[in-house]
Rosetta silent file (secondary structure, phi, psi, omega in degrees, C-alpha in Angstrom):
SEQUENCE: MSDRFDCKNCNESLYGRKYIDVEDNPHCIPCYDRLHANTCQECKEIISHNAKELFYENRHYHEHCFRCFRCDRSLADEPFTSQEDALVCSDCFCNEFSSKCVACDKTVMPGSKMLEYGGSTWHEDCFMCHGCEKPIGAEAFIPDKNNYYCVPCYEGRFAPQCSHCKKALTKGGVTYKDKVWHKECFFCNGCKAPLAGQPFTSQGESPYCVKCFSSLYAKKCAGCNTAITGFGDGKYVSFEDRQWHQPCFKCSRCSVSLVGSGFFPDRDLILCTDCNNDD
SCORE:     score description
SCORE:     0.000 S_00000001
   1 L     0.000  128.840 -175.433    0.000    0.000    0.000 S_00000001
   2 L   -78.346  155.871  178.035    1.542    3.386   -1.054 S_00000001
   3 L   -69.588  150.938  177.844    2.052    6.367    1.377 S_00000001
   4 L   -77.306  149.444  177.257   -0.534    9.123    1.350 S_00000001
   5 L  -137.676   92.666 -169.956    0.340   12.519   -0.194 S_00000001
   6 E  -116.012  160.477  173.688   -2.268   15.017    0.915 S_00000001
   7 L   -65.297  133.238 -178.513   -2.764   18.818    1.053 S_00000001
   8 L   -62.737  -27.494 -175.630   -1.567   20.120    4.418 S_00000001
   9 L   -92.043  -54.374 -174.020   -4.694   22.274    4.780 S_00000001
  10 L   -99.126   -6.444  178.045   -7.675   20.352    3.366 S_00000001
  11 L    66.231   13.286  175.540   -6.139   16.825    3.501 S_00000001
  12 L   -78.659  148.243 -178.080   -7.260   16.017   -0.024 S_00000001
  13 E   -64.484  140.369  179.916   -4.966   13.768   -1.999 S_00000001
  14 L  -103.311    4.075  178.907   -2.475   15.550   -4.241 S_00000001
  15 L   -61.816  125.768  178.402   -1.725   12.542   -6.493 S_00000001
  16 L    76.896    9.562 -178.699   -2.046   13.672  -10.087 S_00000001
  17 L  -122.526  155.829  173.510   -2.717   17.286   -9.044 S_00000001
  18 L   -72.704  147.067  177.081   -0.668   20.494   -9.028 S_00000001
  19 E  -149.819  166.404  179.105    0.505   21.643   -5.637 S_00000001
  20 E  -132.889  130.377  177.568    2.762   24.296   -4.049 S_00000001
  21 E   -80.466  133.489  172.804    5.119   23.773   -1.113 S_00000001
  22 E  -124.587  106.865 -176.260    4.897   26.291    1.721 S_00000001
  23 L    53.554   48.786  177.352    7.713   25.723    4.223 S_00000001
  24 L    67.682   12.056  175.698    7.996   22.129    2.994 S_00000001
  25 E  -110.561  122.251 -178.207    4.280   21.571    3.428 S_00000001
  26 E   -74.040  138.430  177.301    2.364   20.776    0.208 S_00000001
  27 E  -128.845  139.254  172.060   -0.793   22.767   -0.515 S_00000001
  28 E   -68.729  161.206 -175.134   -3.338   22.247   -3.243 S_00000001
  29 H   -59.547  -47.537  179.287   -3.800   25.226   -5.541 S_00000001
  30 H   -58.674  -41.103 -179.875   -7.163   26.415   -4.087 S_00000001
  31 H   -67.943  -41.326  179.451   -5.767   26.281   -0.540 S_00000001
  32 H   -61.015  -48.142 -179.159   -2.571   28.048   -1.527 S_00000001
  33 H   -61.697  -37.386 -177.141   -4.469   30.864   -3.286 S_00000001
  34 H   -74.479  -36.159 -172.265   -6.839   31.264   -0.354 S_00000001
  35 H   -98.960  -30.661 -168.744   -4.220   31.173    2.419 S_00000001
  36 L  -125.318  -13.905 -178.624   -0.930   32.472    1.008 S_00000001
  37 L   -70.879  149.909  179.451   -1.445   34.425   -2.195 S_00000001
  38 L   -80.622  157.990  177.847   -0.988   38.238   -2.028 S_00000001
  39 E   -99.630  135.402  179.954   -3.784   40.740   -2.561 S_00000001
  40 L   -68.646  128.958  179.850   -3.457   43.286   -5.380 S_00000001
  41 L   -60.949  -31.390 -173.415   -3.061   46.843   -4.051 S_00000001
  42 L   -85.895  -56.486 -173.581   -5.140   48.208   -6.929 S_00000001
  43 L   -96.335   -9.183  178.237   -8.093   45.895   -7.465 S_00000001
  44 L    67.487   14.556  176.792   -8.033   44.190   -4.018 S_00000001
  45 L   -94.956  159.927  177.443   -8.370   40.754   -5.642 S_00000001
  46 E   -66.250  137.047  173.052   -6.210   37.697   -4.924 S_00000001
  47 L   -91.609  101.930 -172.609   -3.134   37.382   -7.141 S_00000001
  48 L   -66.178  167.058 -173.084   -3.405   33.719   -8.022 S_00000001
  49 L   -61.772  -28.833 -175.730   -0.430   31.366   -8.263 S_00000001
  50 L  -101.272    7.352  178.831   -0.326   31.460  -12.067 S_00000001
  51 L   -91.555  148.458  176.817   -0.789   35.252  -12.454 S_00000001
  52 L   -76.689  127.883 -172.962    2.156   37.564  -13.139 S_00000001
  53 E  -118.046  136.923  175.501    2.793   39.588  -10.002 S_00000001
  54 E  -116.414  147.535 -173.340    4.668   42.902   -9.578 S_00000001
  55 E  -129.734  133.255  178.858    5.998   44.210   -6.270 S_00000001
  56 E  -151.881  121.570  176.921    6.805   47.807   -5.217 S_00000001
  57 L    48.765   57.200  177.366    7.428   49.231   -1.737 S_00000001
  58 L    63.153   18.172  177.095    5.738   46.364    0.149 S_00000001
  59 E  -121.390  144.216 -176.682    2.747   46.491   -2.199 S_00000001
  60 E  -114.803  145.882 -176.601    1.724   43.778   -4.657 S_00000001
  61 E  -141.403  145.927  161.174   -0.020   44.208   -8.015 S_00000001
  62 E   -64.376  151.487  178.906   -1.383   42.164  -10.881 S_00000001
  63 H   -58.566  -42.586 -177.848    0.653   43.004  -13.948 S_00000001
  64 H   -74.597  -10.916  178.237   -2.389   44.523  -15.635 S_00000001
  65 H   -95.831   -7.376 -177.470   -3.140   46.609  -12.493 S_00000001
  66 L   -85.130   82.889 -169.681    0.355   48.136  -12.331 S_00000001
  67 E  -136.807  158.744  175.886   -0.590   51.357  -14.128 S_00000001
  68 L   -67.871  130.087 -176.574   -0.235   55.151  -13.897 S_00000001
  69 L   -77.152   -8.184  177.746   -3.165   56.526  -11.945 S_00000001
  70 L   -91.508  -56.343 -173.967   -3.185   59.641  -14.175 S_00000001
  71 L  -107.138   -1.758  177.774   -3.014   58.355  -17.742 S_00000001
  72 L    67.459   16.638  177.284   -3.638   54.611  -17.099 S_00000001
  73 L   -72.429  140.184  175.495   -0.448   53.643  -18.966 S_00000001
  74 E   -64.450  136.021 -179.300    1.058   50.270  -18.022 S_00000001
  75 L  -107.340   10.155 -176.924    4.162   50.734  -15.884 S_00000001
  76 L   -58.821  -35.338 -179.337    5.440   47.177  -16.171 S_00000001
  77 L  -126.302   26.234 -176.332    8.256   48.314  -18.486 S_00000001
  78 L  -122.495  150.217  172.303    8.188   52.092  -17.910 S_00000001
  79 L   -68.880  143.288 -176.938   10.029   54.417  -15.506 S_00000001
  80 E  -153.828  170.713  172.296    7.716   55.635  -12.746 S_00000001
  81 E  -141.893 -174.142  178.480    7.556   57.170   -9.287 S_00000001
  82 E  -126.232  146.901  178.372    4.906   57.407   -6.589 S_00000001
  83 E  -131.976  105.766 -176.961    2.845   60.347   -5.398 S_00000001
  84 L    53.278   52.798  177.088    1.039   59.805   -2.083 S_00000001
  85 L    70.986   -1.960  176.666    1.071   55.998   -2.586 S_00000001
  86 E   -97.383  142.529  179.467   -0.250   56.315   -6.143 S_00000001
  87 E   -82.453  135.823 -177.638    1.915   55.199   -9.083 S_00000001
  88 E  -134.646  130.874  176.169    2.735   57.897  -11.642 S_00000001
  89 E   -69.876  160.792 -176.650    4.601   57.537  -14.948 S_00000001
  90 H   -60.253  -38.576 -179.160    7.540   59.900  -15.508 S_00000001
  91 H   -63.190  -46.609 -179.435    5.655   61.951  -18.129 S_00000001
  92 H   -66.861  -38.756  179.527    2.685   62.640  -15.858 S_00000001
  93 H   -62.762  -44.783 -179.290    4.920   63.383  -12.893 S_00000001
  94 H   -64.100  -41.374 -177.985    6.949   65.886  -14.892 S_00000001
  95 H   -66.992  -32.913 -172.164    3.858   67.573  -16.299 S_00000001
  96 H  -105.312  -28.846 -171.054    2.145   67.962  -12.939 S_00000001
  97 H  -121.826  -18.456 -176.938    4.807   68.038  -10.254 S_00000001
  98 L   -86.040  156.166  177.456    8.193   68.960  -11.752 S_00000001
  99 L   -85.366  161.529  172.835    9.562   72.478  -12.142 S_00000001
 100 E  -108.492  141.781  178.096   10.520   74.102  -15.416 S_00000001
 101 L   -67.700  127.600 -178.099   13.921   75.634  -16.008 S_00000001
 102 L   -72.656  -13.436 -179.755   13.543   79.421  -16.220 S_00000001
 103 L   -87.778  -48.994 -175.757   16.371   79.582  -18.766 S_00000001
 104 L  -106.347   -7.972  178.463   15.328   76.976  -21.360 S_00000001
 105 L    65.142   20.087  175.937   11.659   76.489  -20.316 S_00000001
 106 L  -102.995  158.365 -177.403   12.092   72.703  -20.350 S_00000001
 107 E   -66.415  138.320  172.588   11.106   70.342  -17.548 S_00000001
 108 L   -87.972  105.898 -173.233   13.688   69.620  -14.879 S_00000001
 109 L   -66.941  144.355  177.572   13.473   65.827  -14.769 S_00000001
 110 L   -56.088  134.670  178.006   13.328   64.107  -11.375 S_00000001
 111 L    88.221  -11.019 -179.746   16.804   63.082  -10.244 S_00000001
 112 L   -82.446  159.598  179.622   18.613   65.448  -12.631 S_00000001
 113 L   -72.834  131.593 -179.157   21.063   68.064  -11.389 S_00000001
 114 E  -147.244  170.359  176.900   19.376   71.389  -10.814 S_00000001
 115 E  -133.551  134.544  178.474   19.725   74.651   -8.913 S_00000001
 116 E  -118.954  133.149  178.428   16.987   76.497   -7.025 S_00000001
 117 E  -157.078  132.874  176.910   17.258   80.127   -5.951 S_00000001
 118 L    58.769   32.440  179.167   14.711   82.811   -5.174 S_00000001
 119 L    81.784    3.295  178.672   11.782   80.536   -6.039 S_00000001
 120 E  -113.657  160.538 -177.263   13.152   79.710   -9.526 S_00000001
 121 E  -129.254  141.736  177.214   14.707   76.515  -10.888 S_00000001
 122 E  -132.432  147.854  159.597   17.452   75.901  -13.432 S_00000001
 123 E   -61.866  147.368 -178.025   19.125   72.897  -14.985 S_00000001
 124 H   -56.569  -40.260 -178.307   22.641   72.975  -13.592 S_00000001
 125 H   -75.995  -14.426 -179.431   24.084   73.641  -17.061 S_00000001
 126 H   -90.529  -12.835 -179.309   21.543   76.426  -17.731 S_00000001
 127 L   -84.628   93.127 -171.576   22.493   78.499  -14.687 S_00000001
 128 E  -114.136  152.525  176.041   25.088   80.719  -16.373 S_00000001
 129 L   -67.241  133.025 -179.842   26.999   83.856  -15.432 S_00000001
 130 L   -70.727  -14.946  179.993   25.505   86.943  -17.109 S_00000001
 131 L   -89.715  -65.310 -176.498   29.036   88.217  -17.685 S_00000001
 132 L   -90.671   -8.634  178.048   31.172   85.394  -19.081 S_00000001
 133 L    60.598   29.358  173.469   28.165   83.151  -19.956 S_00000001
 134 L  -101.370  145.487  178.862   29.829   80.111  -18.421 S_00000001
 135 E   -57.591  133.714  178.632   27.800   77.672  -16.250 S_00000001
 136 L   -80.889  -32.058  179.219   28.124   78.624  -12.593 S_00000001
 137 L    59.064 -130.421 -178.143   27.219   75.121  -11.417 S_00000001
 138 L   -94.970    9.581 -178.831   27.835   74.690   -7.698 S_00000001
 139 L   -76.854  164.381  177.424   30.270   77.631   -7.495 S_00000001
 140 L   -66.392  146.208  177.841   29.599   80.823   -5.522 S_00000001
 141 E  -143.759  165.176 -178.288   27.611   83.512   -7.323 S_00000001
 142 E  -129.345  121.534  177.532   26.323   87.026   -6.669 S_00000001
 143 E   -78.495  143.780  174.955   22.824   88.189   -7.696 S_00000001
 144 E  -141.561  104.050 -172.924   22.407   91.674   -9.180 S_00000001
 145 L    57.826 -118.593 -179.321   18.797   92.603   -9.912 S_00000001
 146 L  -101.736   13.004 -179.897   17.594   89.807  -12.244 S_00000001
 147 E  -114.890  160.130 -178.210   21.069   88.685  -13.301 S_00000001
 148 E  -130.608  137.499 -175.366   23.594   86.361  -11.692 S_00000001
 149 E  -127.995  143.304  168.688   27.369   86.634  -11.845 S_00000001
 150 E   -68.583  160.315 -174.760   30.278   84.405  -10.961 S_00000001
 151 H   -59.388  -46.481  179.876   32.529   86.012   -8.347 S_00000001
 152 H   -59.509  -41.164  179.803   35.353   87.040  -10.763 S_00000001
 153 H   -66.866  -41.291 -179.620   32.905   88.731  -13.171 S_00000001
 154 H   -64.935  -44.820 -179.364   31.081   90.561  -10.399 S_00000001
 155 H   -61.620  -40.377 -178.910   34.288   91.772   -8.819 S_00000001
 156 H   -70.615  -29.185 -173.568   35.580   92.983  -12.177 S_00000001
 157 H   -98.519  -41.640 -166.810   32.350   94.771  -13.153 S_00000001
 158 L  -122.700  -31.918 -171.011   30.603   96.041  -10.038 S_00000001
 159 L   -66.479  133.903  175.996   32.444   95.583   -6.759 S_00000001
 160 L   -65.962  155.561 -179.806   34.010   98.750   -5.298 S_00000001
 161 E   -99.137  139.201  177.276   37.765   98.726   -4.791 S_00000001
 162 L   -62.277  132.942 -178.216   39.406   99.004   -1.397 S_00000001
 163 L   -66.002  -19.376 -179.156   41.098  102.401   -1.019 S_00000001
 164 L   -94.876  -57.185 -173.962   44.169  100.731    0.472 S_00000001
 165 L   -95.108   -9.216  178.387   44.841   97.461   -1.408 S_00000001
 166 L    66.175   13.777  176.666   42.804   98.304   -4.551 S_00000001
 167 L   -93.978  160.722 -176.381   41.218   94.817   -4.541 S_00000001
 168 E   -63.504  142.549  176.641   37.463   94.201   -4.908 S_00000001
 169 L  -112.788  106.589 -173.373   35.331   94.554   -1.805 S_00000001
 170 L  -101.707  -17.283  178.404   32.417   92.108   -2.066 S_00000001
 171 L  -155.378  150.897  178.864   31.107   92.018    1.515 S_00000001
 172 L    62.321 -146.294  178.440   31.367   94.006    4.724 S_00000001
 173 L    99.225  179.759 -177.525   34.036   96.662    4.867 S_00000001
 174 E  -126.928  134.814  175.063   34.272  100.221    6.175 S_00000001
 175 E  -112.703  129.054  179.201   33.011  103.414    4.534 S_00000001
 176 E  -151.458  127.940 -178.945   34.574  106.746    5.524 S_00000001
 177 L    52.905   45.760  176.604   34.577  110.049    3.649 S_00000001
 178 L    64.121   19.252  175.245   32.910  108.426    0.609 S_00000001
 179 E  -122.994  158.714 -178.347   35.679  105.802    0.344 S_00000001
 180 E  -123.438  149.855  177.884   35.634  102.099    1.178 S_00000001
 181 E  -137.876  150.430  160.689   38.130   99.761    2.789 S_00000001
 182 L   -62.584  149.616  179.677   38.320   96.101    3.732 S_00000001
 183 H   -56.394  -41.168 -177.731   38.044   95.955    7.517 S_00000001
 184 H   -73.875  -14.946  179.928   41.598   94.644    7.749 S_00000001
 185 H   -94.137   -8.841 -178.579   42.846   97.463    5.483 S_00000001
 186 L   -96.183   95.374 -175.144   41.335  100.286    7.544 S_00000001
 187 E  -134.220  165.610 -178.723   44.020  100.961   10.163 S_00000001
 188 L   -63.823  133.811 -179.818   45.621  103.833   12.047 S_00000001
 189 L   -71.980  -11.618  178.018   48.123  105.780    9.959 S_00000001
 190 L   -94.309  -69.332 -175.152   50.335  106.028   13.031 S_00000001
 191 L   -93.835   -4.281  178.831   50.472  102.698   14.911 S_00000001
 192 L    68.858   14.579  177.871   48.749  100.583   12.187 S_00000001
 193 L   -72.161  142.305  178.254   46.178   99.234   14.675 S_00000001
 194 E   -59.657  139.061 -178.341   42.820   98.164   13.083 S_00000001
 195 L  -106.704  -10.569 -178.607   40.196  100.891   13.390 S_00000001
 196 L   -59.328  123.602  179.735   37.041   98.959   12.374 S_00000001
 197 L    81.481    2.518 -178.759   34.606   99.196   15.281 S_00000001
 198 L  -114.638  152.664  174.549   36.932  101.548   17.205 S_00000001
 199 L   -67.334  139.446  179.457   36.707  105.327   17.760 S_00000001
 200 E  -154.345  168.231  174.464   39.002  107.215   15.404 S_00000001
 201 E  -142.005 -172.341 -177.157   39.511  110.582   13.766 S_00000001
 202 E  -139.130  156.519  171.150   41.512  111.903   10.864 S_00000001
 203 E  -124.535  109.742 -170.504   44.186  114.389    9.980 S_00000001
 204 L    67.549 -124.899  179.779   43.710  115.404    6.384 S_00000001
 205 L   -98.828   -0.198 -173.158   42.777  112.190    4.562 S_00000001
 206 E   -99.933  128.011  178.051   44.562  109.842    6.991 S_00000001
 207 E   -80.855  147.173  179.407   42.684  108.056    9.822 S_00000001
 208 E  -136.910  145.749  170.765   44.221  107.864   13.313 S_00000001
 209 E   -71.747  166.279 -175.970   43.325  106.087   16.511 S_00000001
 210 H   -60.574  -42.640 -176.743   42.612  108.324   19.510 S_00000001
 211 H   -63.377  -47.669 -179.362   45.984  107.686   21.115 S_00000001
 212 H   -66.927  -42.286  179.087   48.036  108.525   18.009 S_00000001
 213 H   -62.038  -40.823 -178.977   45.943  111.550   17.127 S_00000001
 214 H   -62.925  -43.629 -176.734   46.240  112.851   20.689 S_00000001
 215 H   -74.922  -27.663 -174.515   50.007  112.507   20.769 S_00000001
 216 H   -96.158  -38.262 -168.463   50.584  113.884   17.266 S_00000001
 217 L  -129.382  -24.312 -171.157   47.974  116.553   16.619 S_00000001
 218 L   -68.549  144.336  174.498   45.561  117.253   19.476 S_00000001
 219 E   -75.027  153.326 -179.455   45.719  120.547   21.353 S_00000001
 220 E   -95.123  139.041  176.512   46.403  120.428   25.105 S_00000001
 221 E   -68.962  131.832  179.307   43.838  121.568   27.643 S_00000001
 222 L   -69.962  -14.280 -179.916   45.118  124.668   29.531 S_00000001
 223 L   -91.119  -53.632 -175.461   43.508  123.271   32.665 S_00000001
 224 L  -105.499   -6.966  177.640   44.566  119.586   32.880 S_00000001
 225 L    64.584   21.413  173.392   47.290  119.605   30.198 S_00000001
 226 L  -105.598  166.868 -173.433   45.832  116.491   28.467 S_00000001
 227 E   -68.701  142.445  170.715   44.778  116.225   24.824 S_00000001
 228 E   -97.361  105.780 -171.110   41.486  117.624   23.589 S_00000001
 229 L  -103.140  -21.144 -173.750   40.421  114.892   21.164 S_00000001
 230 L    90.922   -1.169  178.228   36.717  115.445   20.613 S_00000001
 231 L  -101.023  160.837 -178.133   35.922  111.968   22.033 S_00000001
 232 L    66.163 -126.242  173.933   33.960  111.218   25.180 S_00000001
 233 L   -82.871   81.571 -166.947   33.000  114.589   26.645 S_00000001
 234 L   -82.539   -4.829 -178.097   34.326  116.252   23.514 S_00000001
 235 L   -72.594  142.004  179.783   33.012  119.800   24.036 S_00000001
 236 E  -144.604  166.188 -178.885   35.654  122.389   24.728 S_00000001
 237 E  -115.763  136.647  179.704   36.103  126.131   25.198 S_00000001
 238 E  -122.433  131.818  178.310   38.561  128.212   23.183 S_00000001
 239 E  -142.084  121.524 -175.713   39.819  131.657   24.163 S_00000001
 240 L    52.196 -118.619 -177.468   42.562  133.464   22.302 S_00000001
 241 L  -101.678   13.700 -176.841   45.359  130.837   21.921 S_00000001
 242 E  -118.772  152.874  178.006   44.156  128.536   24.702 S_00000001
 243 E  -132.624  149.641  177.490   41.620  125.695   24.861 S_00000001
 244 E  -134.974  143.903  161.919   39.968  123.929   27.803 S_00000001
 245 E   -60.986  146.166 -179.785   37.818  120.846   28.232 S_00000001
 246 H   -54.074  -45.134  179.423   34.443  122.164   29.365 S_00000001
 247 H   -64.810  -21.347 -178.135   34.803  120.563   32.855 S_00000001
 248 H   -89.485   -8.508 -176.975   38.267  122.168   33.112 S_00000001
 249 L   -86.174   87.751 -176.324   37.074  125.680   32.234 S_00000001
 250 E  -142.880  164.630 -176.413   36.689  127.044   35.774 S_00000001
 251 L   -60.622  134.766 -177.452   37.839  129.940   37.893 S_00000001
 252 L   -68.553  -15.629 -178.702   41.543  129.734   38.763 S_00000001
 253 L  -104.917  -55.317 -174.942   40.803  130.762   42.364 S_00000001
 254 L   -99.312   -5.461  176.092   37.415  129.394   43.496 S_00000001
 255 L    67.419   15.093  175.242   37.055  126.617   40.856 S_00000001
 256 L   -70.885  143.634  179.799   33.497  127.573   39.953 S_00000001
 257 E   -65.226  136.863  179.332   32.585  126.526   36.396 S_00000001
 258 L  -104.399    4.090 -179.650   32.843  129.347   33.914 S_00000001
 259 L   -65.344  120.091  179.797   30.955  127.548   31.095 S_00000001
 260 L    81.192    4.432 -178.679   28.209  129.897   29.948 S_00000001
 261 L  -118.098  164.690  175.243   29.280  132.612   32.408 S_00000001
 262 L   -74.302  151.361  179.013   31.275  135.778   32.129 S_00000001
 263 L  -149.414  166.951 -176.993   34.958  135.610   33.019 S_00000001
 264 E  -132.556  124.943  175.011   38.028  137.831   33.135 S_00000001
 265 E   -75.774  138.098  176.829   41.536  136.937   31.962 S_00000001
 266 E  -135.620   91.687 -171.037   44.318  137.894   34.365 S_00000001
 267 L    52.633 -116.795 -179.306   47.654  137.063   32.730 S_00000001
 268 L   -86.060   -0.839 -176.888   47.644  133.190   32.788 S_00000001
 269 E   -97.746  158.100  168.144   44.584  133.086   35.067 S_00000001
 270 E  -127.484  130.588 -172.530   40.877  133.180   34.282 S_00000001
 271 E  -121.614  147.314  173.378   38.631  134.549   36.993 S_00000001
 272 L   -76.805  172.038 -175.781   34.932  134.548   37.675 S_00000001
 273 H   -61.426  -42.370 -177.069   33.172  137.889   38.222 S_00000001
 274 H   -64.622  -46.870 -178.734   33.269  137.619   42.050 S_00000001
 275 H   -66.580  -33.061  178.662   36.980  136.781   42.229 S_00000001
 276 H   -68.203  -38.068  179.198   37.779  139.538   39.773 S_00000001
 277 H   -68.884  -29.834  179.162   35.809  142.073   41.886 S_00000001
 278 H   -63.764  -27.603 -179.552   37.709  141.013   45.002 S_00000001
 279 L   -72.333    0.000    0.000   40.831  142.260   43.384 S_00000001
């Protein structure tokens, strides 16, 4: 008597019938389709054992159900992508979802090299310098109104030149007396210390830090004998050939402030009205 060879699920004999092994257990075709076959994502029907099945991102499809949801074109042998779990052929995706290059007005295909700036899109090779007309690609560029320039072209055409080194100044810098400098080029004409962000003054066309200007050019206060620089409490009083800081302009005898008051010179002294009357 021969051994039995039955379906693992329904126990019907498989002699002379087609069957499919599932983990070494034989199943008749109806049982296999009912228990183990995948369901088509599109039509929700069973994909039977003898049907051609396509698989994409954990989803299964009949071959005839694997189609673009926009134009219904078969995607079995076509490039495609997905949009919110729906399959879309490349043509439909480009027409509805891709950007157009503002230079050539052609579609920027998904996956191609492109550049986006200011809400516009270019093919990488179409994004060209308005000066030399060479593709800028991934290099640095400078916008000017509706045009774009590579750095060398912009510097040569538009960028102001530093008053010290005569090289282009493309960002930052210092402006003084209608001239521009790189920050590192704007320094004291005396000690060469950087002046950007620091108080400074000038003698003629040359900038000086407070210390150098004070030692070289500033007048001395007749009261405290220190430089009158114009910085800090910069107001001062001048009389004949002498100058005073405002706080230093006071009576030589009683030290009352003479700012805004009458005073009397007495040789090297300056006196208030009361001290002058005492004499």
